[in-house]
Amino acid sequence: MQTLRVKRDWMYGWLLLLPAMVFLFAFTHIPAVTTLLNSLFSTPRGRRPAKFIGLDNYERMFNDAVFWKVLWNNLWFALGTIPLSVALAIIMALWVNDKLAGRGFVRMAYFTPTVLPLIAVANIWLFFYTPGFGLFDQITGFLFGWPASNYLGNPDTALNAIIVVTVWKEAGFFMIFYLAALQAIPISLKEAAQIEGAGRWTVFWRITFPLLMPTTLFVCVNAVINSFRLVDHIFILTDGGPDNASALLLFYIYEVAFRFWETAYGATLTVALLVLLSLLAIGQFFFFDRKVHYK
């Protein structure tokens, strides 16, 4: 009788998991395996079917100067957006978690960039960056007398300009998670530390921040994923230019696969992206494993 009950519970559990597993395999595992197989074939042209070419696409990728350039751009973009957006999210969450006048309005103001459509955000910042008429040129010209600057047309500033837009949009989104985590920390811990004479920095560094580590791990994983899947802003702001100075890896994959119709080489670049994201995710969990406190 007990064996039948165990089997029934086992089947019930798997039936509950079945819908999620179907979607997981249909939209994650099967496309990943298909992409890996396509990377070993040539691109079909008209009536000419794809043929097996082994690792030729990977050899082409390693000799592709544009690939290394967009990969470096992506790493710089990740280093520029992740620490800044996470640090800003923590600061904003700590501020709006305190008792301050208009706290609800401040929270809404910080979160508003998150709910705006990506294309609308890019168009707003396109106006800000417009040489001569944009908000930044108006401010720097009025305060310092600086001449007009083409932030998006200069190879030295184009990618950094997109980093600013991304940090502005993502910091408010991550703030929501930190705000929820701060409200779950028992106030008695902070009060006990204050009775012992601990200052605000000591309370944050010794109590608050360690208890925020599970949220930090979650936020960092999402920030890494976001830094490698940004395409929308690049389309509107720079279209990858000038001279691929602002092109990221996913944008290059789109260009190769759907503009130049090199689908097999696009699959190869996608495999490289998957491997890179997997290594970063494993590294993050390995690095944060000893620093995360769940209780």
mmCIF file of C-alpha atoms in Angstrom:
data_model
loop_
_atom_site.group_PDB
_atom_site.id
_atom_site.type_symbol
_atom_site.label_atom_id
_atom_site.label_comp_id
_atom_site.label_asym_id
_atom_site.label_seq_id
_atom_site.Cartn_x
_atom_site.Cartn_y
_atom_site.Cartn_z
ATOM 1 C CA MET A 1 0.000 0.000 0.000
ATOM 2 C CA GLN A 2 2.825 2.333 0.896
ATOM 3 C CA THR A 3 4.608 1.477 -2.369
ATOM 4 C CA LEU A 4 1.512 2.435 -4.374
ATOM 5 C CA ARG A 5 1.259 5.735 -2.517
ATOM 6 C CA VAL A 6 4.928 6.505 -3.226
ATOM 7 C CA LYS A 7 4.449 5.729 -6.937
ATOM 8 C CA ARG A 8 1.327 7.908 -7.060
ATOM 9 C CA ASP A 9 3.167 10.822 -5.424
ATOM 10 C CA TRP A 10 6.096 10.279 -7.797
ATOM 11 C CA MET A 11 3.800 10.414 -10.845
ATOM 12 C CA TYR A 12 1.944 13.413 -9.445
ATOM 13 C CA GLY A 13 5.207 15.279 -8.984
ATOM 14 C CA TRP A 14 6.408 14.537 -12.511
ATOM 15 C CA LEU A 15 3.025 15.580 -13.970
ATOM 16 C CA LEU A 16 3.373 18.915 -12.181
ATOM 17 C CA LEU A 17 6.852 19.354 -13.647
ATOM 18 C CA LEU A 18 5.872 18.231 -17.141
ATOM 19 C CA PRO A 19 4.591 21.588 -18.562
ATOM 20 C CA ALA A 20 7.713 23.444 -17.418
ATOM 21 C CA MET A 21 9.969 20.672 -18.753
ATOM 22 C CA VAL A 22 8.244 20.733 -22.153
ATOM 23 C CA PHE A 23 8.835 24.490 -22.480
ATOM 24 C CA LEU A 24 12.402 24.149 -21.145
ATOM 25 C CA PHE A 25 13.343 21.511 -23.690
ATOM 26 C CA ALA A 26 11.389 23.095 -26.560
ATOM 27 C CA PHE A 27 12.827 26.586 -26.194
ATOM 28 C CA THR A 28 16.211 25.963 -24.539
ATOM 29 C CA HIS A 29 17.774 22.523 -24.883
ATOM 30 C CA ILE A 30 16.567 21.530 -28.359
ATOM 31 C CA PRO A 31 17.527 24.924 -29.949
ATOM 32 C CA ALA A 32 20.941 24.733 -28.241
ATOM 33 C CA VAL A 33 21.641 21.236 -29.597
ATOM 34 C CA THR A 34 20.318 22.243 -33.052
ATOM 35 C CA THR A 35 22.575 25.304 -33.077
ATOM 36 C CA LEU A 36 25.576 23.167 -32.165
ATOM 37 C CA LEU A 37 24.812 20.763 -35.051
ATOM 38 C CA ASN A 38 24.255 23.620 -37.534
ATOM 39 C CA SER A 39 27.642 25.089 -36.640
ATOM 40 C CA LEU A 40 29.262 21.959 -38.131
ATOM 41 C CA PHE A 41 27.574 22.425 -41.532
ATOM 42 C CA SER A 42 27.789 25.006 -44.312
ATOM 43 C CA THR A 43 24.999 27.486 -45.002
ATOM 44 C CA PRO A 44 22.436 26.099 -47.504
ATOM 45 C CA ARG A 45 22.043 28.252 -50.637
ATOM 46 C CA GLY A 46 18.962 27.845 -52.852
ATOM 47 C CA ARG A 47 18.884 24.251 -54.073
ATOM 48 C CA ARG A 48 22.356 23.536 -52.655
ATOM 49 C CA PRO A 49 21.857 21.752 -49.328
ATOM 50 C CA ALA A 50 24.102 22.207 -46.330
ATOM 51 C CA LYS A 51 27.092 19.895 -46.160
ATOM 52 C CA PHE A 52 29.209 18.754 -43.252
ATOM 53 C CA ILE A 53 32.373 20.887 -42.945
ATOM 54 C CA GLY A 54 33.514 19.943 -39.442
ATOM 55 C CA LEU A 55 35.231 22.725 -37.534
ATOM 56 C CA ASP A 56 35.763 25.087 -40.485
ATOM 57 C CA ASN A 57 33.292 27.612 -39.082
ATOM 58 C CA TYR A 58 35.169 27.635 -35.783
ATOM 59 C CA GLU A 59 38.473 28.172 -37.606
ATOM 60 C CA ARG A 60 36.863 31.097 -39.425
ATOM 61 C CA MET A 61 35.609 32.483 -36.122
ATOM 62 C CA PHE A 62 39.050 32.401 -34.509
ATOM 63 C CA ASN A 63 40.495 34.245 -37.547
ATOM 64 C CA ASP A 64 37.645 36.784 -37.639
ATOM 65 C CA ALA A 65 38.915 40.186 -36.455
ATOM 66 C CA VAL A 66 35.355 41.531 -36.090
ATOM 67 C CA PHE A 67 34.472 38.658 -33.753
ATOM 68 C CA TRP A 68 37.359 39.498 -31.413
ATOM 69 C CA LYS A 69 36.451 43.175 -31.546
ATOM 70 C CA VAL A 70 32.786 42.647 -30.626
ATOM 71 C CA LEU A 71 33.821 40.131 -27.958
ATOM 72 C CA TRP A 72 36.121 42.717 -26.395
ATOM 73 C CA ASN A 73 33.335 45.310 -26.682
ATOM 74 C CA ASN A 74 30.990 42.910 -24.897
ATOM 75 C CA LEU A 75 33.446 42.264 -22.061
ATOM 76 C CA TRP A 76 34.009 46.001 -21.643
ATOM 77 C CA PHE A 77 30.255 46.556 -21.762
ATOM 78 C CA ALA A 78 29.727 43.904 -19.042
ATOM 79 C CA LEU A 79 32.464 45.399 -16.848
ATOM 80 C CA GLY A 80 30.956 48.835 -17.321
ATOM 81 C CA THR A 81 27.314 47.975 -16.674
ATOM 82 C CA ILE A 82 27.266 45.202 -14.043
ATOM 83 C CA PRO A 83 29.215 46.813 -11.141
ATOM 84 C CA LEU A 84 27.674 50.237 -11.705
ATOM 85 C CA SER A 85 24.076 49.053 -11.996
ATOM 86 C CA VAL A 86 24.378 46.733 -8.968
ATOM 87 C CA ALA A 87 26.058 49.397 -6.804
ATOM 88 C CA LEU A 88 23.480 52.010 -7.797
ATOM 89 C CA ALA A 89 20.662 49.545 -7.120
ATOM 90 C CA ILE A 90 21.956 48.909 -3.572
ATOM 91 C CA ILE A 91 22.378 52.635 -2.853
ATOM 92 C CA MET A 92 18.917 53.483 -4.175
ATOM 93 C CA ALA A 93 17.316 50.587 -2.269
ATOM 94 C CA LEU A 94 18.973 51.642 1.003
ATOM 95 C CA TRP A 95 17.798 55.202 0.476
ATOM 96 C CA VAL A 96 14.160 54.459 -0.387
ATOM 97 C CA ASN A 97 14.000 51.854 2.396
ATOM 98 C CA ASP A 98 14.543 54.589 4.996
ATOM 99 C CA LYS A 99 11.806 56.871 6.202
ATOM 100 C CA LEU A 100 11.958 59.890 3.910
ATOM 101 C CA ALA A 101 9.399 62.341 2.612
ATOM 102 C CA GLY A 102 7.843 61.271 -0.688
ATOM 103 C CA ARG A 103 9.276 57.766 -0.456
ATOM 104 C CA GLY A 104 6.618 56.309 -2.749
ATOM 105 C CA PHE A 105 7.281 58.946 -5.400
ATOM 106 C CA VAL A 106 11.055 58.344 -5.239
ATOM 107 C CA ARG A 107 10.556 54.586 -5.610
ATOM 108 C CA MET A 108 8.306 55.149 -8.622
ATOM 109 C CA ALA A 109 10.835 57.568 -10.163
ATOM 110 C CA TYR A 110 13.653 55.026 -9.837
ATOM 111 C CA PHE A 111 11.554 52.189 -11.218
ATOM 112 C CA THR A 112 10.039 54.135 -14.149
ATOM 113 C CA PRO A 113 12.956 53.516 -16.589
ATOM 114 C CA THR A 114 12.390 49.778 -16.173
ATOM 115 C CA VAL A 115 8.795 49.828 -17.442
ATOM 116 C CA LEU A 116 9.568 52.018 -20.448
ATOM 117 C CA PRO A 117 9.854 50.152 -23.785
ATOM 118 C CA LEU A 118 13.451 49.616 -24.880
ATOM 119 C CA ILE A 119 12.891 51.398 -28.196
ATOM 120 C CA ALA A 120 11.336 54.399 -26.429
ATOM 121 C CA VAL A 121 14.289 54.570 -24.030
ATOM 122 C CA ALA A 122 16.737 54.489 -26.920
ATOM 123 C CA ASN A 123 14.882 57.292 -28.722
ATOM 124 C CA ILE A 124 14.837 59.432 -25.566
ATOM 125 C CA TRP A 125 18.601 59.042 -25.132
ATOM 126 C CA LEU A 126 19.137 59.588 -28.848
ATOM 127 C CA PHE A 127 17.694 63.048 -28.274
ATOM 128 C CA PHE A 128 19.923 63.560 -25.216
ATOM 129 C CA TYR A 129 23.031 62.700 -27.260
ATOM 130 C CA THR A 130 22.130 64.766 -30.351
ATOM 131 C CA PRO A 131 25.165 66.955 -31.196
ATOM 132 C CA GLY A 132 24.475 70.640 -30.644
ATOM 133 C CA PHE A 133 20.815 70.225 -29.579
ATOM 134 C CA GLY A 134 20.943 67.363 -27.082
ATOM 135 C CA LEU A 135 20.582 67.691 -23.333
ATOM 136 C CA PHE A 136 24.249 66.934 -22.615
ATOM 137 C CA ASP A 137 25.574 69.479 -25.103
ATOM 138 C CA GLN A 138 23.175 72.088 -23.749
ATOM 139 C CA ILE A 139 24.360 71.483 -20.157
ATOM 140 C CA THR A 140 28.109 71.259 -20.901
ATOM 141 C CA GLY A 141 27.906 74.252 -23.245
ATOM 142 C CA PHE A 142 26.059 76.373 -20.666
ATOM 143 C CA LEU A 143 28.216 75.389 -17.661
ATOM 144 C CA PHE A 144 31.676 74.948 -19.211
ATOM 145 C CA GLY A 145 31.415 76.431 -22.690
ATOM 146 C CA TRP A 146 32.355 73.105 -24.296
ATOM 147 C CA PRO A 147 31.721 72.688 -28.054
ATOM 148 C CA ALA A 148 29.185 70.204 -29.405
ATOM 149 C CA SER A 149 30.225 66.540 -29.123
ATOM 150 C CA ASN A 150 29.043 63.591 -31.188
ATOM 151 C CA TYR A 151 29.014 60.987 -28.413
ATOM 152 C CA LEU A 152 27.412 58.262 -30.548
ATOM 153 C CA GLY A 153 29.467 59.005 -33.668
ATOM 154 C CA ASN A 154 32.852 58.917 -31.965
ATOM 155 C CA PRO A 155 34.479 55.439 -31.711
ATOM 156 C CA ASP A 156 35.986 56.408 -28.343
ATOM 157 C CA THR A 157 32.663 57.331 -26.710
ATOM 158 C CA ALA A 158 29.955 55.364 -28.576
ATOM 159 C CA LEU A 159 30.092 52.226 -26.410
ATOM 160 C CA ASN A 160 30.407 54.224 -23.175
ATOM 161 C CA ALA A 161 27.328 56.222 -24.188
ATOM 162 C CA ILE A 162 25.359 52.961 -24.491
ATOM 163 C CA ILE A 163 26.726 51.827 -21.116
ATOM 164 C CA VAL A 164 25.243 54.963 -19.513
ATOM 165 C CA VAL A 165 21.827 54.209 -21.041
ATOM 166 C CA THR A 166 21.918 50.589 -19.862
ATOM 167 C CA VAL A 167 22.921 51.472 -16.296
ATOM 168 C CA TRP A 168 20.160 54.092 -16.152
ATOM 169 C CA LYS A 169 17.564 51.499 -17.189
ATOM 170 C CA GLU A 170 18.732 48.477 -15.181
ATOM 171 C CA ALA A 171 19.575 50.060 -11.821
ATOM 172 C CA GLY A 172 15.897 50.672 -11.028
ATOM 173 C CA PHE A 173 14.979 47.108 -11.954
ATOM 174 C CA PHE A 174 17.616 45.614 -9.653
ATOM 175 C CA MET A 175 16.638 48.080 -6.912
ATOM 176 C CA ILE A 176 13.264 46.336 -6.557
ATOM 177 C CA PHE A 177 14.938 43.038 -5.616
ATOM 178 C CA TYR A 178 17.257 44.709 -3.101
ATOM 179 C CA LEU A 179 14.341 46.646 -1.614
ATOM 180 C CA ALA A 180 12.399 43.423 -1.078
ATOM 181 C CA ALA A 181 15.478 41.776 0.474
ATOM 182 C CA LEU A 182 16.082 44.730 2.821
ATOM 183 C CA GLN A 183 12.511 44.571 4.086
ATOM 184 C CA ALA A 184 12.980 40.866 4.905
ATOM 185 C CA ILE A 185 15.973 41.518 7.197
ATOM 186 C CA PRO A 186 14.848 41.524 10.868
ATOM 187 C CA ILE A 187 15.104 45.016 12.363
ATOM 188 C CA SER A 188 16.264 43.461 15.642
ATOM 189 C CA LEU A 189 19.697 42.733 14.110
ATOM 190 C CA LYS A 190 20.228 46.391 13.264
ATOM 191 C CA GLU A 191 18.970 47.532 16.666
ATOM 192 C CA ALA A 192 21.258 45.088 18.502
ATOM 193 C CA ALA A 193 24.267 46.331 16.511
ATOM 194 C CA GLN A 194 23.388 49.958 17.220
ATOM 195 C CA ILE A 195 23.120 49.215 20.944
ATOM 196 C CA GLU A 196 26.655 47.802 20.737
ATOM 197 C CA GLY A 197 27.798 51.103 19.220
ATOM 198 C CA ALA A 198 28.107 50.062 15.585
ATOM 199 C CA GLY A 199 27.936 52.862 13.031
ATOM 200 C CA ARG A 200 25.882 52.916 9.825
ATOM 201 C CA TRP A 201 28.785 51.617 7.704
ATOM 202 C CA THR A 202 29.534 48.776 10.147
ATOM 203 C CA VAL A 203 25.869 47.780 10.225
ATOM 204 C CA PHE A 204 25.738 47.727 6.441
ATOM 205 C CA TRP A 205 29.053 45.903 5.878
ATOM 206 C CA ARG A 206 28.774 43.384 8.732
ATOM 207 C CA ILE A 207 25.032 42.694 8.761
ATOM 208 C CA THR A 208 23.048 44.080 5.855
ATOM 209 C CA PHE A 209 25.365 43.276 2.942
ATOM 210 C CA PRO A 210 26.066 39.622 3.949
ATOM 211 C CA LEU A 211 22.320 39.048 4.238
ATOM 212 C CA LEU A 212 21.874 40.566 0.770
ATOM 213 C CA MET A 213 24.263 38.077 -0.850
ATOM 214 C CA PRO A 214 21.521 35.708 -2.182
ATOM 215 C CA THR A 215 19.901 38.714 -3.859
ATOM 216 C CA THR A 216 23.294 39.893 -5.120
ATOM 217 C CA LEU A 217 23.922 36.481 -6.679
ATOM 218 C CA PHE A 218 20.538 36.554 -8.397
ATOM 219 C CA VAL A 219 21.036 40.138 -9.587
ATOM 220 C CA CYS A 220 24.558 39.456 -10.874
ATOM 221 C CA VAL A 221 23.449 36.421 -12.877
ATOM 222 C CA ASN A 222 20.676 38.478 -14.473
ATOM 223 C CA ALA A 223 23.036 41.404 -15.076
ATOM 224 C CA VAL A 224 25.506 39.140 -16.894
ATOM 225 C CA ILE A 225 22.727 37.720 -19.070
ATOM 226 C CA ASN A 226 21.413 41.213 -19.838
ATOM 227 C CA SER A 227 24.880 42.448 -20.782
ATOM 228 C CA PHE A 228 25.138 39.766 -23.469
ATOM 229 C CA ARG A 229 21.617 40.057 -24.882
ATOM 230 C CA LEU A 230 21.392 43.774 -25.533
ATOM 231 C CA VAL A 231 20.425 44.538 -29.119
ATOM 232 C CA ASP A 232 17.573 47.057 -29.116
ATOM 233 C CA HIS A 233 19.536 50.093 -27.947
ATOM 234 C CA ILE A 234 22.305 49.443 -30.463
ATOM 235 C CA PHE A 235 19.830 49.327 -33.355
ATOM 236 C CA ILE A 236 18.420 52.757 -32.505
ATOM 237 C CA LEU A 237 21.469 54.565 -31.133
ATOM 238 C CA THR A 238 24.438 53.479 -33.264
ATOM 239 C CA ASP A 239 23.556 50.459 -35.445
ATOM 240 C CA GLY A 240 26.828 48.970 -34.246
ATOM 241 C CA GLY A 241 28.998 51.806 -35.534
ATOM 242 C CA PRO A 242 31.156 53.610 -36.066
ATOM 243 C CA ASP A 243 33.430 50.834 -37.393
ATOM 244 C CA ASN A 244 31.872 48.241 -35.021
ATOM 245 C CA ALA A 245 32.960 50.352 -32.033
ATOM 246 C CA SER A 246 29.606 49.799 -30.301
ATOM 247 C CA ALA A 247 28.677 46.384 -31.720
ATOM 248 C CA LEU A 248 28.175 43.601 -29.185
ATOM 249 C CA LEU A 249 28.323 39.847 -29.722
ATOM 250 C CA LEU A 250 24.566 39.258 -30.042
ATOM 251 C CA PHE A 251 24.249 42.182 -32.458
ATOM 252 C CA TYR A 252 27.047 40.688 -34.582
ATOM 253 C CA ILE A 253 25.270 37.310 -34.533
ATOM 254 C CA TYR A 254 22.110 39.021 -35.820
ATOM 255 C CA GLU A 255 24.042 40.763 -38.601
ATOM 256 C CA VAL A 256 25.803 37.576 -39.695
ATOM 257 C CA ALA A 257 22.732 35.340 -39.548
ATOM 258 C CA PHE A 258 19.961 37.632 -40.828
ATOM 259 C CA ARG A 259 21.600 40.491 -42.746
ATOM 260 C CA PHE A 260 24.392 38.561 -44.458
ATOM 261 C CA TRP A 261 22.417 35.268 -44.256
ATOM 262 C CA GLU A 262 25.426 33.255 -43.062
ATOM 263 C CA THR A 263 23.257 31.083 -40.821
ATOM 264 C CA ALA A 264 25.881 28.398 -40.213
ATOM 265 C CA TYR A 265 28.499 30.936 -39.145
ATOM 266 C CA GLY A 266 25.815 32.656 -37.039
ATOM 267 C CA ALA A 267 25.210 29.302 -35.306
ATOM 268 C CA THR A 268 28.945 29.048 -34.608
ATOM 269 C CA LEU A 269 28.975 32.485 -33.013
ATOM 270 C CA THR A 270 25.915 31.506 -30.985
ATOM 271 C CA VAL A 271 27.734 28.434 -29.652
ATOM 272 C CA ALA A 272 30.598 30.702 -28.587
ATOM 273 C CA LEU A 273 28.097 32.932 -26.790
ATOM 274 C CA LEU A 274 26.517 29.939 -25.008
ATOM 275 C CA VAL A 275 29.910 28.629 -23.889
ATOM 276 C CA LEU A 276 30.925 32.075 -22.624
ATOM 277 C CA LEU A 277 27.680 32.519 -20.667
ATOM 278 C CA SER A 278 27.970 29.021 -19.199
ATOM 279 C CA LEU A 279 31.526 29.679 -18.003
ATOM 280 C CA LEU A 280 30.510 33.007 -16.477
ATOM 281 C CA ALA A 281 27.501 31.446 -14.719
ATOM 282 C CA ILE A 282 29.603 28.589 -13.317
ATOM 283 C CA GLY A 283 32.263 31.070 -12.206
ATOM 284 C CA GLN A 284 29.679 33.246 -10.499
ATOM 285 C CA PHE A 285 28.178 30.379 -8.535
ATOM 286 C CA PHE A 286 31.652 29.104 -7.608
ATOM 287 C CA PHE A 287 32.793 32.586 -6.502
ATOM 288 C CA PHE A 288 29.648 33.474 -4.558
ATOM 289 C CA ASP A 289 29.102 30.009 -3.064
ATOM 290 C CA ARG A 290 31.152 30.713 0.076
ATOM 291 C CA LYS A 291 29.782 34.230 0.471
ATOM 292 C CA VAL A 292 26.064 33.540 0.256
ATOM 293 C CA HIS A 293 24.156 33.261 3.529
ATOM 294 C CA TYR A 294 20.594 32.100 3.151
ATOM 295 C CA LYS A 295 19.727 32.450 6.852
#
